[in-house]
Coordinates of C-alpha atoms and ligand atoms in Angstrom, one line a residue:
Q248 CA 0.5 25.3 19.9
A249 CA 0.2 25.0 23.6
Q250 CA -2.5 27.6 23.4
E251 CA -4.2 25.7 20.6
L252 CA -4.3 22.6 22.8
S253 CA -6.0 24.3 25.7
E254 CA -8.6 25.9 23.4
A255 CA -10.9 23.0 23.8
Q256 CA -12.0 23.6 27.4
I257 CA -11.7 20.7 29.7
D258 CA -12.4 20.6 33.4
Y259 CA -8.9 20.2 34.7
H260 CA -9.8 19.2 38.1
A261 CA -12.2 16.5 36.9
A262 CA -9.7 15.2 34.3
L263 CA -7.0 14.9 37.0
Q264 CA -9.4 13.1 39.4
A265 CA -10.4 10.7 36.6
L266 CA -6.7 9.9 35.9
V267 CA -5.9 9.3 39.5
E268 CA -9.0 7.2 40.1
N269 CA -9.3 5.3 36.9
G270 CA -5.7 5.1 35.8
T271 CA -5.0 4.2 32.1
R272 CA -7.4 2.0 30.1
M273 CA -6.2 0.2 27.0
V274 CA -8.0 -2.1 24.6
C275 CA -6.3 -3.2 21.4
T276 CA -7.1 -5.0 18.2
G277 CA -4.7 -7.5 16.6
R278 CA -3.1 -10.7 17.7
M279 CA 0.5 -9.8 17.2
H280 CA 2.7 -6.7 17.6
T281 CA 2.7 -6.4 13.8
D282 CA -1.1 -6.0 13.4
R283 CA -2.0 -4.3 16.6
I284 CA -3.6 -0.9 17.1
C285 CA -4.4 0.2 20.7
R286 CA -7.0 2.6 22.0
F287 CA -6.2 4.3 25.3
E288 CA -7.9 6.5 27.8
S289 CA -5.5 8.5 29.9
L290 CA -2.2 7.4 28.3
C291 CA 0.5 9.7 29.5
Y292 CA 3.9 10.8 28.1
S293 CA 6.9 12.1 29.9
T294 CA 8.6 14.6 27.7
E295 CA 11.7 14.4 29.9
A296 CA 12.0 10.7 29.9
E297 CA 10.6 10.4 26.4
E298 CA 8.5 7.5 27.6
F299 CA 4.8 6.7 27.4
I300 CA 3.3 5.9 30.8
Y301 CA 0.6 3.5 31.8
F302 CA -0.9 4.3 35.2
H303 CA -2.3 1.4 37.2
S304 CA -5.4 1.9 39.4
N305 CA -8.3 -0.2 40.6
S306 CA -10.2 0.6 37.3
S307 CA -7.4 0.3 34.8
V308 CA -7.6 -2.1 31.9
M309 CA -4.8 -3.6 29.8
L310 CA -6.0 -5.8 26.9
P311 CA -4.1 -7.7 25.7
N312 CA -2.4 -8.4 29.0
L313 CA 0.8 -9.9 27.7
G314 CA 3.0 -9.8 30.8
S315 CA 6.6 -9.7 29.8
R316 CA 5.7 -10.8 26.2
R317 CA 5.0 -7.1 25.8
F318 CA 8.8 -6.7 25.4
Q319 CA 9.2 -9.6 22.9
P320 CA 9.9 -7.5 20.9
A321 CA 7.2 -4.8 21.6
L322 CA 3.6 -4.1 22.1
L323 CA 3.2 -2.8 18.6
D324 CA 4.7 -1.2 15.5
L325 CA 4.4 2.5 15.7
S326 CA 4.9 2.9 11.9
S327 CA 3.3 1.0 9.1
V328 CA 6.6 -0.8 8.2
E329 CA 6.3 -4.3 9.5
D330 CA 8.4 -5.3 12.5
H331 CA 11.1 -2.7 12.1
N332 CA 13.2 -2.6 15.3
T333 CA 13.5 1.2 15.3
Q334 CA 9.7 1.6 15.2
Y335 CA 8.5 -0.2 18.3
F336 CA 6.0 1.1 20.8
N337 CA 5.9 0.3 24.5
F338 CA 5.0 2.1 27.7
V339 CA 6.4 2.0 31.3
E340 CA 4.1 1.3 34.2
L341 CA 3.5 3.2 37.4
P342 CA 0.9 3.1 40.1
A343 CA -1.5 6.0 39.8
A344 CA -0.4 7.0 43.3
A345 CA 2.9 8.1 41.8
L346 CA 1.2 11.0 40.2
K347 CA 1.4 12.8 43.5
F348 CA 5.2 13.1 43.1
M349 CA 5.2 13.9 39.4
P350 CA 4.9 17.1 37.4
K351 CA 1.3 18.4 37.0
P352 CA -0.2 16.7 34.0
V353 CA -1.2 18.7 30.9
F354 CA -4.2 17.1 29.3
V355 CA -4.6 16.7 25.5
P356 CA -8.3 17.2 24.9
D357 CA -8.3 16.1 21.2
V358 CA -8.7 12.5 20.2
A359 CA -5.1 11.7 19.3
L360 CA -3.6 9.3 16.7
I361 CA 0.0 8.6 17.8
A362 CA 2.3 7.1 15.2
N363 CA 5.7 7.2 13.6
R364 CA 6.4 8.5 10.1
F365 CA 8.9 6.2 8.4
N366 CA 10.9 8.5 6.0
P367 CA 9.1 11.8 5.7
D368 CA 11.6 13.2 3.1
N369 CA 10.9 10.6 0.5
L370 CA 7.6 10.9 -1.4
M371 CA 7.1 7.2 -1.9
H372 CA 7.5 6.6 1.8
V373 CA 5.3 9.6 2.6
F374 CA 2.4 8.2 0.7
H375 CA 2.9 4.4 1.1
D376 CA 4.0 4.3 4.7
D377 CA 2.3 7.3 6.2
L378 CA -0.5 9.1 4.4
L379 CA -2.5 6.1 3.2
P380 CA -2.1 4.2 6.5
I381 CA -3.0 7.3 8.5
Y382 CA -6.0 7.9 6.3
Y383 CA -7.3 4.4 6.6
T384 CA -6.5 4.1 10.3
M385 CA -8.7 7.1 10.8
Q386 CA -11.4 5.4 8.7
Q387 CA -11.3 2.4 11.0
F388 CA -12.1 4.3 14.2
S389 CA -15.0 6.7 14.0
D390 CA -13.7 9.1 16.7
L391 CA -10.6 9.6 14.6
D392 CA -12.4 12.2 12.5
L393 CA -11.2 15.5 11.0
E394 CA -11.0 17.0 14.6
A395 CA -8.5 14.4 15.7
R396 CA -4.9 15.4 16.1
L397 CA -1.9 13.5 14.8
F398 CA 1.2 13.1 16.9
F399 CA 4.4 12.1 15.1
M400 CA 6.8 10.4 17.5
E401 CA 9.6 9.4 15.2
G402 CA 11.6 12.4 16.1
W403 CA 12.1 14.0 12.7
N404 CA 11.5 17.7 11.9
E405 CA 8.5 18.6 9.7
G406 CA 10.2 17.4 6.6
V407 CA 9.6 18.7 3.0
H408 CA 6.2 17.2 2.6
F409 CA 4.6 18.3 5.9
D410 CA 1.8 20.2 4.1
L411 CA 0.5 16.8 2.9
Y412 CA 0.2 15.5 6.5
K413 CA -1.7 18.6 7.4
L414 CA -4.4 17.7 5.0
L415 CA -5.5 14.6 7.0
S416 CA -7.0 16.5 9.9
N417 CA -8.1 20.1 10.7
K418 CA -5.7 20.3 13.6
Q419 CA -2.0 21.0 13.2
P420 CA 0.0 17.7 13.6
L421 CA 2.5 17.8 16.5
L422 CA 6.0 16.5 16.4
R423 CA 7.9 14.8 19.3
E424 CA 10.1 17.8 19.9
E425 CA 7.1 20.1 20.2
L426 CA 5.6 18.1 23.0
K427 CA 8.3 19.5 25.3
T428 CA 6.9 23.0 24.9
L429 CA 3.5 21.7 26.1
G430 CA 4.6 20.4 29.5
R431 CA 6.7 17.8 31.3
L432 CA 3.9 15.2 31.7
L433 CA 1.2 15.0 28.9
C434 CA -1.9 12.9 29.3
F435 CA -3.9 12.0 26.2
T436 CA -7.6 11.9 27.2
K437 CA -8.4 9.5 24.3
S438 CA -5.8 8.2 21.9
Y439 CA -5.1 5.5 19.3
V440 CA -1.6 4.2 18.9
G441 CA -0.2 2.5 15.8
L442 CA -1.1 2.4 12.1
S443 CA -3.1 0.1 9.9
K444 CA -0.9 -1.8 7.4
I445 CA -3.9 -2.9 5.4
T446 CA -3.1 -0.5 2.5
T447 CA 0.6 -1.1 2.1
W448 CA 1.7 -3.1 -1.0
Y449 CA 5.5 -3.1 -0.8
Q450 CA 8.2 -4.4 1.5
Y451 CA 11.5 -2.5 1.3
G452 CA 13.9 -5.4 1.7
F453 CA 14.9 -5.4 5.4
V454 CA 14.8 -9.1 5.8
Q455 CA 14.5 -10.4 2.2
P456 CA 15.2 -8.5 -1.0
Q457 CA 12.5 -5.9 -1.7
G458 CA 9.3 -6.8 -3.5
P459 CA 5.5 -6.7 -3.4
K460 CA 4.1 -7.7 0.0
A461 CA 3.1 -11.4 0.2
N462 CA -0.6 -10.7 0.9
I463 CA -1.8 -7.5 -0.6
L464 CA -5.2 -6.4 0.8
V465 CA -5.8 -3.1 -1.0
S466 CA -7.3 -2.4 -4.4
G467 CA -7.4 0.6 -6.8
N468 CA -10.8 1.5 -5.3
E469 CA -9.4 2.3 -1.9
I470 CA -6.4 4.1 -3.4
R471 CA -8.7 6.2 -5.4
Q472 CA -11.0 7.0 -2.5
F473 CA -7.9 8.3 -0.8
T474 CA -6.7 10.4 -3.8
K475 CA -10.2 11.8 -4.1
F476 CA -10.0 13.0 -0.5
M477 CA -6.5 14.5 -1.0
M478 CA -7.6 16.3 -4.2
Q479 CA -10.6 17.8 -2.4
K480 CA -8.3 19.0 0.3
L481 CA -6.0 20.5 -2.3
N482 CA -8.9 22.2 -4.0
I483 CA -8.3 20.3 -7.3
S484 CA -11.5 19.5 -9.1
M485 CA -11.8 16.1 -10.8
E486 CA -12.6 17.5 -14.2
E487 CA -13.7 14.9 -16.7
S488 CA -11.1 14.5 -19.4
S489 CA -12.8 16.9 -21.7
S490 CA -9.9 19.0 -22.7
E491 CA -6.7 18.2 -24.6
E492 CA -4.9 14.9 -24.0
Y493 CA -1.3 15.1 -22.9
I494 CA 1.8 13.2 -21.6
V495 CA 3.7 14.2 -18.5
V496 CA 7.4 13.6 -18.1
F497 CA 8.2 13.7 -14.4
S498 CA 11.9 14.6 -14.2
R499 CA 14.5 14.7 -11.5
T500 CA 16.8 17.7 -11.5
I501 CA 19.4 16.7 -8.9
N502 CA 20.4 13.1 -9.7
R503 CA 19.3 10.0 -11.8
L504 CA 18.8 12.4 -14.6
I505 CA 17.4 11.9 -18.1
L506 CA 20.3 13.5 -20.1
N507 CA 18.4 14.0 -23.3
E508 CA 15.1 15.1 -21.8
A509 CA 14.3 17.7 -24.5
E510 CA 14.8 15.1 -27.2
L511 CA 12.6 12.6 -25.3
I512 CA 9.8 15.1 -24.9
L513 CA 9.8 15.9 -28.6
A514 CA 9.9 12.2 -29.6
L515 CA 6.9 11.4 -27.3
A516 CA 4.9 14.4 -28.6
Q517 CA 5.6 13.3 -32.2
E518 CA 5.0 9.6 -31.7
F519 CA 1.7 10.0 -29.9
Q520 CA 0.6 13.3 -31.4
M521 CA 0.1 14.8 -27.9
K522 CA 1.3 17.7 -26.0
T523 CA 4.1 16.6 -23.7
I524 CA 5.1 18.6 -20.6
S525 CA 7.7 18.1 -18.0
V526 CA 7.4 18.6 -14.3
S527 CA 9.7 18.2 -11.3
L528 CA 9.3 18.4 -7.5
E529 CA 11.9 21.2 -7.5
E530 CA 10.1 23.4 -10.0
H531 CA 6.4 22.8 -9.5
S532 CA 4.1 23.0 -6.5
F533 CA 2.7 19.8 -5.3
S534 CA -0.9 20.9 -6.3
D535 CA 0.2 21.8 -9.8
I536 CA 1.8 18.3 -10.3
V537 CA -1.4 16.6 -8.9
R538 CA -3.6 18.7 -11.2
L539 CA -1.5 17.8 -14.2
I540 CA -1.1 14.1 -13.4
S541 CA -4.7 13.6 -12.6
N542 CA -5.7 14.3 -16.2
A543 CA -2.7 12.9 -18.0
S544 CA -2.8 10.1 -20.5
M545 CA 0.8 8.9 -19.8
L546 CA 3.3 9.5 -17.1
V547 CA 7.0 8.9 -18.0
S548 CA 9.7 9.0 -15.3
M549 CA 12.9 7.6 -14.1
H550 CA 12.6 5.0 -11.3
G551 CA 12.2 6.9 -8.1
A552 CA 9.9 8.1 -5.3
Q553 CA 8.3 10.8 -7.5
L554 CA 6.6 7.9 -9.4
V555 CA 4.3 7.2 -6.4
M556 CA 2.4 10.2 -7.9
S557 CA 0.9 7.7 -10.4
L558 CA -1.7 7.1 -7.8
F559 CA -3.2 10.3 -9.0
L560 CA -3.4 9.2 -12.7
P561 CA -6.9 8.7 -14.2
R562 CA -8.0 5.2 -15.0
G563 CA -6.7 3.9 -18.3
A564 CA -3.5 6.0 -18.2
T565 CA -0.1 4.5 -18.9
V566 CA 2.9 4.6 -16.5
V567 CA 6.3 4.3 -18.1
E568 CA 9.2 3.7 -15.7
L569 CA 12.7 4.2 -16.9
F570 CA 15.6 2.2 -15.3
P571 CA 19.3 3.1 -15.4
Y572 CA 21.9 0.7 -16.7
A573 CA 22.3 -2.7 -14.8
I574 CA 19.2 -2.2 -12.8
N575 CA 16.7 -5.1 -13.4
P576 CA 13.2 -3.6 -13.4
E577 CA 11.8 -6.9 -12.1
H578 CA 13.8 -6.4 -8.9
Y579 CA 12.4 -3.0 -8.0
T580 CA 8.7 -3.0 -8.4
P581 CA 7.0 -0.5 -5.9
Y582 CA 5.5 1.5 -8.8
K583 CA 4.7 -1.5 -11.0
T584 CA 2.9 -3.1 -8.0
L585 CA 0.9 0.1 -7.5
A586 CA 0.0 0.5 -11.1
T587 CA -1.1 -3.1 -11.4
L588 CA -3.2 -3.4 -8.3
P589 CA -6.6 -4.7 -9.2
G590 CA -8.9 -1.8 -10.0
M591 CA -6.1 0.7 -10.5
D592 CA -6.7 0.3 -14.2
L593 CA -3.3 1.6 -15.2
Q594 CA -1.1 0.2 -17.9
Y595 CA 2.5 -0.3 -16.7
I596 CA 5.6 -0.3 -18.9
A597 CA 9.2 -0.7 -17.8
W598 CA 12.2 0.4 -19.9
Q599 CA 15.8 -0.3 -19.0
N600 CA 18.9 1.2 -20.4
T601 CA 20.9 -1.8 -21.6
D602 CA 23.7 0.3 -23.3
R603 CA 26.8 1.1 -21.3
E604 CA 27.5 4.0 -23.7
D605 CA 24.3 5.7 -22.6
T606 CA 25.0 5.8 -18.9
V607 CA 27.0 8.3 -16.8
T608 CA 28.3 7.0 -13.5
Y609 CA 29.5 8.9 -10.4
P610 CA 32.1 6.8 -8.6
D611 CA 33.6 9.8 -6.7
R612 CA 30.4 11.1 -5.1
P613 CA 29.7 10.4 -1.4
W614 CA 28.6 6.8 -0.7
D615 CA 25.0 7.8 -0.1
Q616 CA 24.8 9.3 -3.6
G617 CA 26.2 6.2 -5.1
G618 CA 30.0 6.9 -4.8
I619 CA 32.2 3.8 -4.5
A620 CA 35.6 5.4 -4.0
H621 CA 35.6 4.3 -0.4
L622 CA 35.6 0.6 -1.4
D623 CA 38.7 -1.4 -2.1
K624 CA 40.0 -1.4 -5.6
A625 CA 39.0 -4.9 -6.5
E626 CA 35.4 -4.3 -5.3
Q627 CA 35.3 -1.0 -7.3
E628 CA 36.4 -2.8 -10.4
R629 CA 33.9 -5.7 -10.0
I630 CA 31.1 -3.2 -9.6
M631 CA 32.2 -1.2 -12.7
K632 CA 32.3 -4.4 -14.8
S633 CA 29.0 -5.8 -13.5
T634 CA 26.1 -5.8 -15.9
E635 CA 23.4 -6.3 -13.3
V636 CA 23.1 -5.5 -9.6
P637 CA 22.4 -8.8 -7.8
R638 CA 19.4 -8.9 -5.5
H639 CA 20.3 -7.3 -2.2
L640 CA 18.9 -6.2 1.1
C641 CA 18.0 -2.6 2.0
C642 CA 19.5 0.0 2.3
R643 CA 23.2 0.7 1.9
N644 CA 24.3 -1.8 -0.8
P645 CA 27.0 0.3 -2.6
E646 CA 26.5 -1.5 -6.0
W647 CA 22.8 -0.7 -5.9
L648 CA 23.4 2.9 -5.0
F649 CA 26.1 3.3 -7.6
R650 CA 23.8 2.1 -10.4
A651 CA 20.7 3.8 -9.0
Y652 CA 22.3 7.2 -9.1
Q653 CA 23.5 7.0 -12.7
D654 CA 22.3 9.5 -15.3
T655 CA 20.8 8.1 -18.5
K656 CA 20.7 9.1 -22.1
V657 CA 17.5 7.4 -23.1
N658 CA 17.6 5.5 -26.4
I659 CA 14.5 6.9 -28.0
P660 CA 13.8 4.3 -30.6
S661 CA 14.2 1.5 -28.0
L662 CA 11.9 3.3 -25.6
I663 CA 9.2 4.0 -28.2
H664 CA 9.4 0.4 -29.3
V665 CA 8.8 -0.9 -25.8
I666 CA 5.8 1.5 -25.3
R667 CA 4.4 0.6 -28.7
Q668 CA 4.3 -3.1 -27.7
T669 CA 1.6 -2.1 -25.1
V670 CA 0.1 1.1 -26.4
K671 CA -1.1 0.4 -29.9
F672 CA -3.1 3.5 -30.6
K673 CA -3.4 6.5 -28.3
P674 CA -2.6 6.2 -24.7
G675 CA -4.9 7.5 -22.0
P676 CA -8.3 7.1 -20.5
K677 CA -10.7 5.0 -22.5
K678 CA -14.4 5.3 -22.2
H679 CA -14.5 3.4 -19.0
K680 CA -16.5 0.2 -19.2
W681 CA -17.7 -1.0 -15.9
S682 CA -15.3 -3.8 -15.2
G683 CA -16.4 -3.9 -11.6
S684 CA -15.3 -7.3 -10.3
L685 CA -18.2 -8.6 -8.4
Y686 CA -18.0 -12.3 -7.4
P687 CA -20.8 -14.8 -7.8
G688 CA -22.6 -16.2 -4.8
K689 CA -23.1 -20.0 -4.3
V690 CA -25.2 -21.9 -6.8
R691 CA -28.5 -22.9 -5.2
D692 CA -30.7 -26.0 -4.9
A693 CA -28.1 -28.4 -6.3
K694 CA -29.5 -31.9 -6.9
C695 CA -28.3 -35.1 -8.4
Q696 CA -30.0 -38.2 -9.8
A697 CA -28.2 -41.4 -10.5
S698 CA -29.1 -44.2 -13.0
V699 CA -27.3 -47.5 -13.3
Q700 CA -27.1 -49.4 -16.6
G701 CA -26.0 -53.0 -16.0
T702 CA -23.1 -53.8 -13.7
S703 CA -20.4 -51.5 -15.1
E704 CA -22.1 -48.3 -16.4
A705 CA -23.8 -45.5 -14.5
K706 CA -24.9 -41.9 -15.1
L707 CA -25.1 -38.9 -12.8
A708 CA -27.5 -36.1 -13.7
V709 CA -26.6 -32.9 -11.7
S710 CA -28.6 -29.7 -11.8
W711 CA -28.5 -26.4 -9.9
Q712 CA -29.9 -22.9 -9.9
I713 CA -28.0 -19.7 -10.6
P714 CA -26.4 -17.8 -7.7
W715 CA -28.8 -15.4 -6.0
N716 CA -27.0 -12.2 -7.0
L717 CA -26.8 -13.0 -10.7
R718 CA -30.4 -11.9 -11.3
Y719 CA -29.4 -8.3 -10.4
L720 CA -26.2 -8.3 -12.5
K721 CA -25.2 -7.9 -16.1
V722 CA -22.4 -10.5 -16.5
R723 CA -20.7 -11.0 -19.8
E724 CA -20.0 -14.7 -19.3
V725 CA -21.4 -17.1 -16.7
K726 CA -19.8 -20.5 -16.3
Y727 CA -20.0 -23.3 -13.8
E728 CA -17.2 -25.4 -12.5
V729 CA -18.1 -28.9 -11.3
W730 CA -15.8 -31.3 -9.5
I731 CA -16.7 -35.0 -9.2
Q732 CA -14.9 -36.8 -6.5
E733 CA -15.3 -40.5 -5.6
Q734 CA -15.7 -40.7 -1.9
G735 CA -12.5 -41.6 -0.2
E736 CA -10.3 -40.6 -3.2
N737 CA -8.0 -37.6 -3.2
T738 CA -8.4 -36.7 -6.9
Y739 CA -11.4 -35.4 -8.7
M740 CA -12.6 -34.8 -12.3
P741 CA -13.1 -31.1 -13.1
Y742 CA -15.5 -29.8 -15.6
I743 CA -16.3 -26.3 -16.9
L744 CA -20.0 -26.0 -18.0
S745 CA -22.2 -23.4 -19.5
H746 CA -25.6 -24.7 -18.4
Q747 CA -27.3 -25.4 -15.1
N748 CA -27.4 -29.1 -15.6
H749 CA -25.3 -31.9 -16.9
T750 CA -25.3 -35.6 -17.1
F751 CA -22.0 -37.2 -16.3
S752 CA -21.3 -40.7 -17.7
E753 CA -17.5 -40.8 -18.2
N754 CA -15.8 -42.7 -15.4
I755 CA -19.0 -43.0 -13.4
K756 CA -19.2 -46.4 -11.7
P757 CA -22.3 -48.0 -10.3
F758 CA -22.9 -48.5 -6.6
T759 CA -20.4 -45.8 -5.7
I760 CA -20.8 -42.6 -3.7
Y761 CA -19.6 -39.4 -5.4
L762 CA -19.0 -35.9 -3.9
V763 CA -20.1 -33.2 -6.2
W764 CA -18.6 -29.7 -5.8
I765 CA -20.1 -26.8 -7.8
R766 CA -19.2 -23.1 -8.1
C767 CA -20.0 -20.3 -10.4
I768 CA -17.5 -18.3 -12.4
F769 CA -18.1 -14.8 -13.8
N770 CA -16.1 -13.6 -16.8
K771 CA -13.5 -16.3 -16.7
N772 CA -11.6 -15.3 -13.6
L773 CA -14.1 -14.3 -10.9
L774 CA -14.4 -17.6 -9.0
G775 CA -17.3 -17.9 -6.5
P776 CA -17.6 -20.1 -3.5
F777 CA -18.4 -23.8 -3.7
A778 CA -21.9 -24.7 -2.7
D779 CA -22.3 -27.3 0.1
V780 CA -21.0 -30.5 -1.2
L781 CA -23.6 -32.8 -2.8
L782 CA -23.5 -36.5 -2.0
C783 CA -24.7 -38.7 -4.9
S784 CA -24.9 -42.5 -4.8
T785 CA -25.2 -44.4 -8.0
Ligands
LIG825 N1 14.1 13.8 -5.7 C1 13.7 14.7 -6.6 N2 14.6 15.1 -7.6 C2 15.8 14.6 -7.6 C3 16.2 13.7 -6.6 C4 15.3 13.3 -5.7 O1 12.6 15.2 -6.6 O2 16.6 15.0 -8.5 C5 13.1 13.4 -4.6 C6 12.6 12.0 -4.8 O3 11.4 12.0 -5.6 C7 12.3 11.6 -3.3 C8 13.4 12.3 -2.6 O4 13.8 13.4 -3.4 O5 11.1 12.0 -2.9 C9 14.6 11.4 -2.2 O6 15.1 10.9 -3.4 P1 16.1 9.6 -3.3 O7 16.9 9.5 -4.6 O8 16.8 9.5 -2.0 O9 15.0 8.4 -3.3 P2 14.3 7.5 -4.4 O10 13.7 8.5 -5.4 O11 15.4 6.7 -5.1 O12 13.3 6.7 -3.7

């Protein structure tokens, strides 16, 4: 790898001179450590101290210049998981003159993206915390192209899914341990530090019980742009669902097993009249699984990281997530949240084993595989008797682990019943109607005209023109919402109207000023912006 790094020729003398004269230059985006990504020129790293170094000179720049707030708690999050105290990034400062006394720097010529992977052995974490954030961080900065190089600083070895990380750029990603072999002092010519969190949809329960993120900013469209990229890199063609329709059962072979898998496969095949195949991470290559899932009509799996692969399902497909006994599906929703992102166009169904007879527990396994033998007797008994794991924080709750690692005999009639409540006919991709959710613009040229009848009655005629973008769109249903508010009052009268004019007479008083708010609504739920408020005096 050292050789690979030096392939791109750089003028060593000039690079060293630039470092000594210009020092480090940093400009960041983001207002807080949790949303910050920084771009550096001449950021260095001591592989002995395992510290990043910022060199001060007359031309160095540090924006934001936070002073000691840089340590409260950090300059930025190095992984996409928000504010995790094992994932902070900072640097130590030195005058550029100190370089005279330091090891000769080795320059990294590639544009670098420096980040932490969060949990590279778990497929959900790989996609949600690393691959999608890396992909979209690279989209955000144009010099992070396919020739950029990824540097993973979390300190893990490659991990079982390293091949997936390699797809994101043409250069081999480098791990923290490997940097030592490159030299004692590395200097990144150009680098970006940190990851965008804009695509993440789930928080794992470090400060409050796990659940969907409060402000999700990603839609199915961006997820599918990413899967398209990954499939191209994996050489998997996006064949249109021409051939046979089928169901995929994604099984686990080590733990959290489906005990009657053969019976389940037969039952699904019979009920939906479709071929049903089973895959597992242990027995199939990643590409084969993607190829199969990307054309499947339905994906059935136990709750678990393998279900993140539903991001490769075609639009219209159904995800069926199976939950072991005492695990409330509503409390563990990473895959439900994914499947129901706007524009993912997947149907999501959860089934839970509610029958104690159908579960197999493993109290004597090690704690991290759900064993509870290490707990005191009373606690063990309480857990054994409990019918639902109470909400809890990540990551070592023994009752959660105990229930999460049960095996399950799936009650077939109950499962089919739950699926049939949602899937009436055949599951799978429907002829896709363009449900593109485009929002209306403001209504235009709003006007009002008042007329007074006597001393107690008045009318307000309001009219407006359609939003500008409507003339270029085919919209199933166009409605207008009008709010009439008496000046100085907090309340208003809302109306939903189909036409571009209306005369209001109910509750309209003479010699009063009204504020009229108008917006357009497409297809019931696509609410446009309000036009500038209209002032109307009766
Ligand atoms: N895994 C698997 N088969 C198994 C057990 C685990 O493929 O029988 C995978 C799983 O999909 C995940 C990783 O191993 O990528 C770690 O699994 P774990 O049970 O720790 O996490 P979970 O699936 O509950 O998120």
